[in-house]
Amino acid sequence: MLQSFLVTLREGLEAALIVGIILAYLTKTGNRQWARSIWGGALAGVVVSLVAGWGIVSLVGGLSKNAERIFEGVATLLASGVLTWMIIWMHRNAANLAGELRSQVDTAIEKGSALAMAALAFVAIAREGLETVLFLYAISQNASWIDTLLGALLGLSLAVLAGVLLNRGVRVLNLSTFFKGTGILLIFFAGGLLAYGVHELQD
């Protein structure tokens, strides 16, 4: 439950911050009319993530026992690698993230394309969502689905609340400390996923 809580809290907060940065920049530059495209893209990203989660569960349910173990092992190893890469990427690019997003927004505005604007939010939300789906599937192999789901719902709820408060200017936490702290914990979780994935493939 703790693993799914931390993963969804961090991933959810990253997604909320990205959307918040884009919306704040649109408001600041007098381009708030594009906000509907951003929300549309974000919603599409959520839908894609949910469909991916449903697809994984359906796929695994139809596999033989040995094929299921192979799938679980590969998926868990993949989750471990992606989780580690995500932490390193965030550490290296966090300082430049806002500037890159604003540059992409400027490009979309220049094109006058609602689709290009929606794509900014879609890519960000879908990326975070697909990562979360992969992580939750891997985590659920070492915990019950109920515990995993409860932790995920709690983490996402808290992430949405924190994201709303932060984007309204309420300082609810130190983001630098939060991402560093959760990054250290998630590295240990990634190590656990690696060990489990190897164990499944050995079986």
CSV table of C-alpha atoms in Angstrom, one decimal, residues 35-195:
chain,number,residue,atom,x,y,z
A,35,ALA,CA,-7.4,26.2,-21.6
A,36,ARG,CA,-10.2,24.0,-22.9
A,37,SER,CA,-7.8,22.3,-25.3
A,38,ILE,CA,-5.4,21.6,-22.4
A,39,TRP,CA,-8.2,20.0,-20.3
A,40,GLY,CA,-9.3,18.0,-23.3
A,41,GLY,CA,-5.8,16.7,-23.9
A,42,ALA,CA,-5.5,15.9,-20.2
A,43,LEU,CA,-8.8,13.9,-20.2
A,44,ALA,CA,-7.7,12.0,-23.2
A,45,GLY,CA,-4.5,11.1,-21.5
A,46,VAL,CA,-6.4,9.8,-18.5
A,47,VAL,CA,-8.6,7.7,-20.7
A,48,VAL,CA,-5.7,6.1,-22.5
A,49,SER,CA,-4.0,5.2,-19.2
A,50,LEU,CA,-7.2,3.6,-17.9
A,51,VAL,CA,-7.6,1.6,-21.1
A,52,ALA,CA,-4.0,0.5,-20.9
A,53,GLY,CA,-4.6,-0.7,-17.3
A,54,TRP,CA,-7.7,-2.6,-18.3
A,55,GLY,CA,-5.7,-4.1,-21.3
A,56,ILE,CA,-2.9,-5.4,-19.0
A,57,VAL,CA,-5.3,-7.0,-16.6
A,58,SER,CA,-7.3,-8.7,-19.4
A,59,LEU,CA,-4.1,-9.9,-21.1
A,60,VAL,CA,-2.6,-11.5,-18.0
A,61,GLY,CA,-5.9,-13.1,-17.2
A,62,GLY,CA,-5.8,-15.1,-20.4
A,63,LEU,CA,-2.3,-16.4,-20.1
A,64,SER,CA,-1.1,-19.8,-19.0
A,65,LYS,CA,0.7,-20.1,-15.7
A,66,ASN,CA,4.2,-20.1,-17.1
A,67,ALA,CA,3.4,-17.4,-19.7
A,68,GLU,CA,1.9,-15.3,-16.9
A,69,ARG,CA,5.1,-15.7,-14.8
A,70,ILE,CA,7.2,-14.6,-17.8
A,71,PHE,CA,5.0,-11.6,-18.4
A,72,GLU,CA,5.1,-10.7,-14.7
A,73,GLY,CA,8.8,-11.0,-14.6
A,74,VAL,CA,9.4,-8.9,-17.7
A,75,ALA,CA,6.9,-6.3,-16.7
A,76,THR,CA,8.4,-6.0,-13.2
A,77,LEU,CA,11.9,-5.7,-14.6
A,78,LEU,CA,10.6,-3.0,-17.0
A,79,ALA,CA,8.9,-1.2,-14.2
A,80,SER,CA,12.1,-1.2,-12.2
A,81,GLY,CA,14.1,0.2,-15.1
A,82,VAL,CA,11.5,2.9,-15.9
A,83,LEU,CA,11.1,3.9,-12.3
A,84,THR,CA,14.9,4.4,-12.0
A,85,TRP,CA,15.1,6.3,-15.2
A,86,MET,CA,12.2,8.5,-14.2
A,87,ILE,CA,13.9,9.5,-10.9
A,88,ILE,CA,17.2,10.3,-12.7
A,89,TRP,CA,15.4,12.2,-15.5
A,90,MET,CA,13.4,14.3,-13.1
A,91,HIS,CA,16.5,15.1,-11.0
A,92,ARG,CA,18.4,16.3,-14.1
A,93,ASN,CA,15.6,18.2,-15.9
A,94,ALA,CA,13.4,19.6,-13.1
A,95,ALA,CA,15.0,23.0,-13.2
A,96,ASN,CA,14.4,23.4,-16.9
A,97,LEU,CA,11.0,21.8,-17.1
A,98,ALA,CA,8.9,25.0,-16.8
A,99,GLY,CA,10.9,26.8,-19.4
A,100,GLU,CA,10.6,23.9,-21.9
A,101,LEU,CA,6.8,23.8,-21.3
A,102,ARG,CA,6.4,27.5,-21.9
A,103,SER,CA,8.5,27.2,-25.1
A,104,GLN,CA,6.2,24.4,-26.4
A,105,VAL,CA,3.1,26.5,-25.5
A,106,ASP,CA,4.5,29.4,-27.4
A,107,THR,CA,5.0,27.1,-30.5
A,108,ALA,CA,1.5,25.8,-30.2
A,109,ILE,CA,0.1,29.3,-30.0
A,110,GLU,CA,2.1,30.5,-33.0
A,111,LYS,CA,0.6,27.5,-35.0
A,112,GLY,CA,-2.9,28.5,-33.8
A,113,SER,CA,-3.6,24.8,-33.4
A,114,ALA,CA,-6.0,23.5,-30.7
A,115,LEU,CA,-4.7,20.0,-31.5
A,116,ALA,CA,-1.1,21.0,-30.8
A,117,MET,CA,-2.1,22.6,-27.6
A,118,ALA,CA,-4.1,19.5,-26.5
A,119,ALA,CA,-1.2,17.3,-27.4
A,120,LEU,CA,1.0,19.0,-24.8
A,121,ALA,CA,-1.3,18.0,-22.0
A,122,PHE,CA,-2.1,14.6,-23.6
A,123,VAL,CA,1.5,13.5,-23.8
A,124,ALA,CA,2.3,14.6,-20.3
A,125,ILE,CA,-0.7,13.0,-18.7
A,126,ALA,CA,-0.5,9.8,-20.8
A,127,ARG,CA,3.2,9.4,-20.0
A,128,GLU,CA,2.7,9.7,-16.3
A,129,GLY,CA,-0.5,7.6,-16.5
A,130,LEU,CA,1.2,4.7,-18.4
A,131,GLU,CA,4.1,4.8,-16.1
A,132,THR,CA,1.7,4.6,-13.1
A,133,VAL,CA,-0.2,1.7,-14.7
A,134,LEU,CA,3.1,-0.2,-15.2
A,135,PHE,CA,4.3,0.5,-11.7
A,136,LEU,CA,1.0,-0.5,-10.0
A,137,TYR,CA,0.9,-3.7,-11.9
A,138,ALA,CA,4.4,-4.6,-10.8
A,139,ILE,CA,3.6,-3.5,-7.2
A,140,SER,CA,0.5,-5.6,-7.1
A,141,GLN,CA,2.5,-8.8,-7.6
A,142,ASN,CA,3.9,-8.4,-4.1
A,143,ALA,CA,0.7,-7.0,-2.5
A,144,SER,CA,-3.0,-7.6,-2.8
A,145,TRP,CA,-5.0,-5.7,-5.4
A,146,ILE,CA,-7.1,-4.1,-2.7
A,147,ASP,CA,-4.1,-2.7,-0.8
A,148,THR,CA,-2.6,-1.5,-4.1
A,149,LEU,CA,-5.8,0.1,-5.2
A,150,LEU,CA,-6.4,1.8,-1.8
A,151,GLY,CA,-2.9,3.2,-1.8
A,152,ALA,CA,-3.2,4.4,-5.4
A,153,LEU,CA,-6.5,6.2,-4.8
A,154,LEU,CA,-5.2,7.8,-1.6
A,155,GLY,CA,-2.0,8.9,-3.4
A,156,LEU,CA,-3.9,10.3,-6.4
A,157,SER,CA,-6.4,12.1,-4.2
A,158,LEU,CA,-3.6,13.8,-2.2
A,159,ALA,CA,-1.7,14.6,-5.4
A,160,VAL,CA,-4.8,16.3,-7.0
A,161,LEU,CA,-5.4,18.3,-3.8
A,162,ALA,CA,-1.7,19.3,-3.4
A,163,GLY,CA,-1.6,20.3,-7.1
A,164,VAL,CA,-4.7,22.5,-6.9
A,165,LEU,CA,-3.4,24.2,-3.8
A,166,LEU,CA,0.1,24.7,-5.2
A,167,ASN,CA,-1.3,26.2,-8.5
A,168,ARG,CA,-3.4,28.6,-6.4
A,169,GLY,CA,-0.2,29.8,-4.7
A,170,VAL,CA,-0.7,27.9,-1.4
A,171,ARG,CA,2.7,26.5,-0.3
A,172,VAL,CA,1.7,23.1,1.1
A,173,LEU,CA,5.1,21.4,0.7
A,174,ASN,CA,8.7,22.0,-0.4
A,175,LEU,CA,8.8,20.5,-3.9
A,176,SER,CA,12.5,20.0,-4.0
A,177,THR,CA,12.6,18.2,-0.7
A,178,PHE,CA,9.5,16.1,-1.6
A,179,PHE,CA,11.0,14.9,-4.9
A,180,LYS,CA,14.4,14.2,-3.4
A,181,GLY,CA,12.8,12.3,-0.5
A,182,THR,CA,10.4,10.2,-2.6
A,183,GLY,CA,13.2,9.6,-5.1
A,184,ILE,CA,15.3,7.9,-2.5
A,185,LEU,CA,12.4,5.7,-1.3
A,186,LEU,CA,11.4,4.8,-4.8
A,187,ILE,CA,15.0,3.7,-5.7
A,188,PHE,CA,14.7,1.1,-2.9
A,189,PHE,CA,11.3,0.1,-4.3
A,190,ALA,CA,12.9,-0.3,-7.8
A,191,GLY,CA,15.5,-2.6,-6.2
A,192,GLY,CA,12.7,-4.7,-4.8
A,193,LEU,CA,10.9,-4.9,-8.1
A,194,LEU,CA,14.2,-5.9,-9.8
A,195,ALA,CA,14.7,-8.8,-7.3
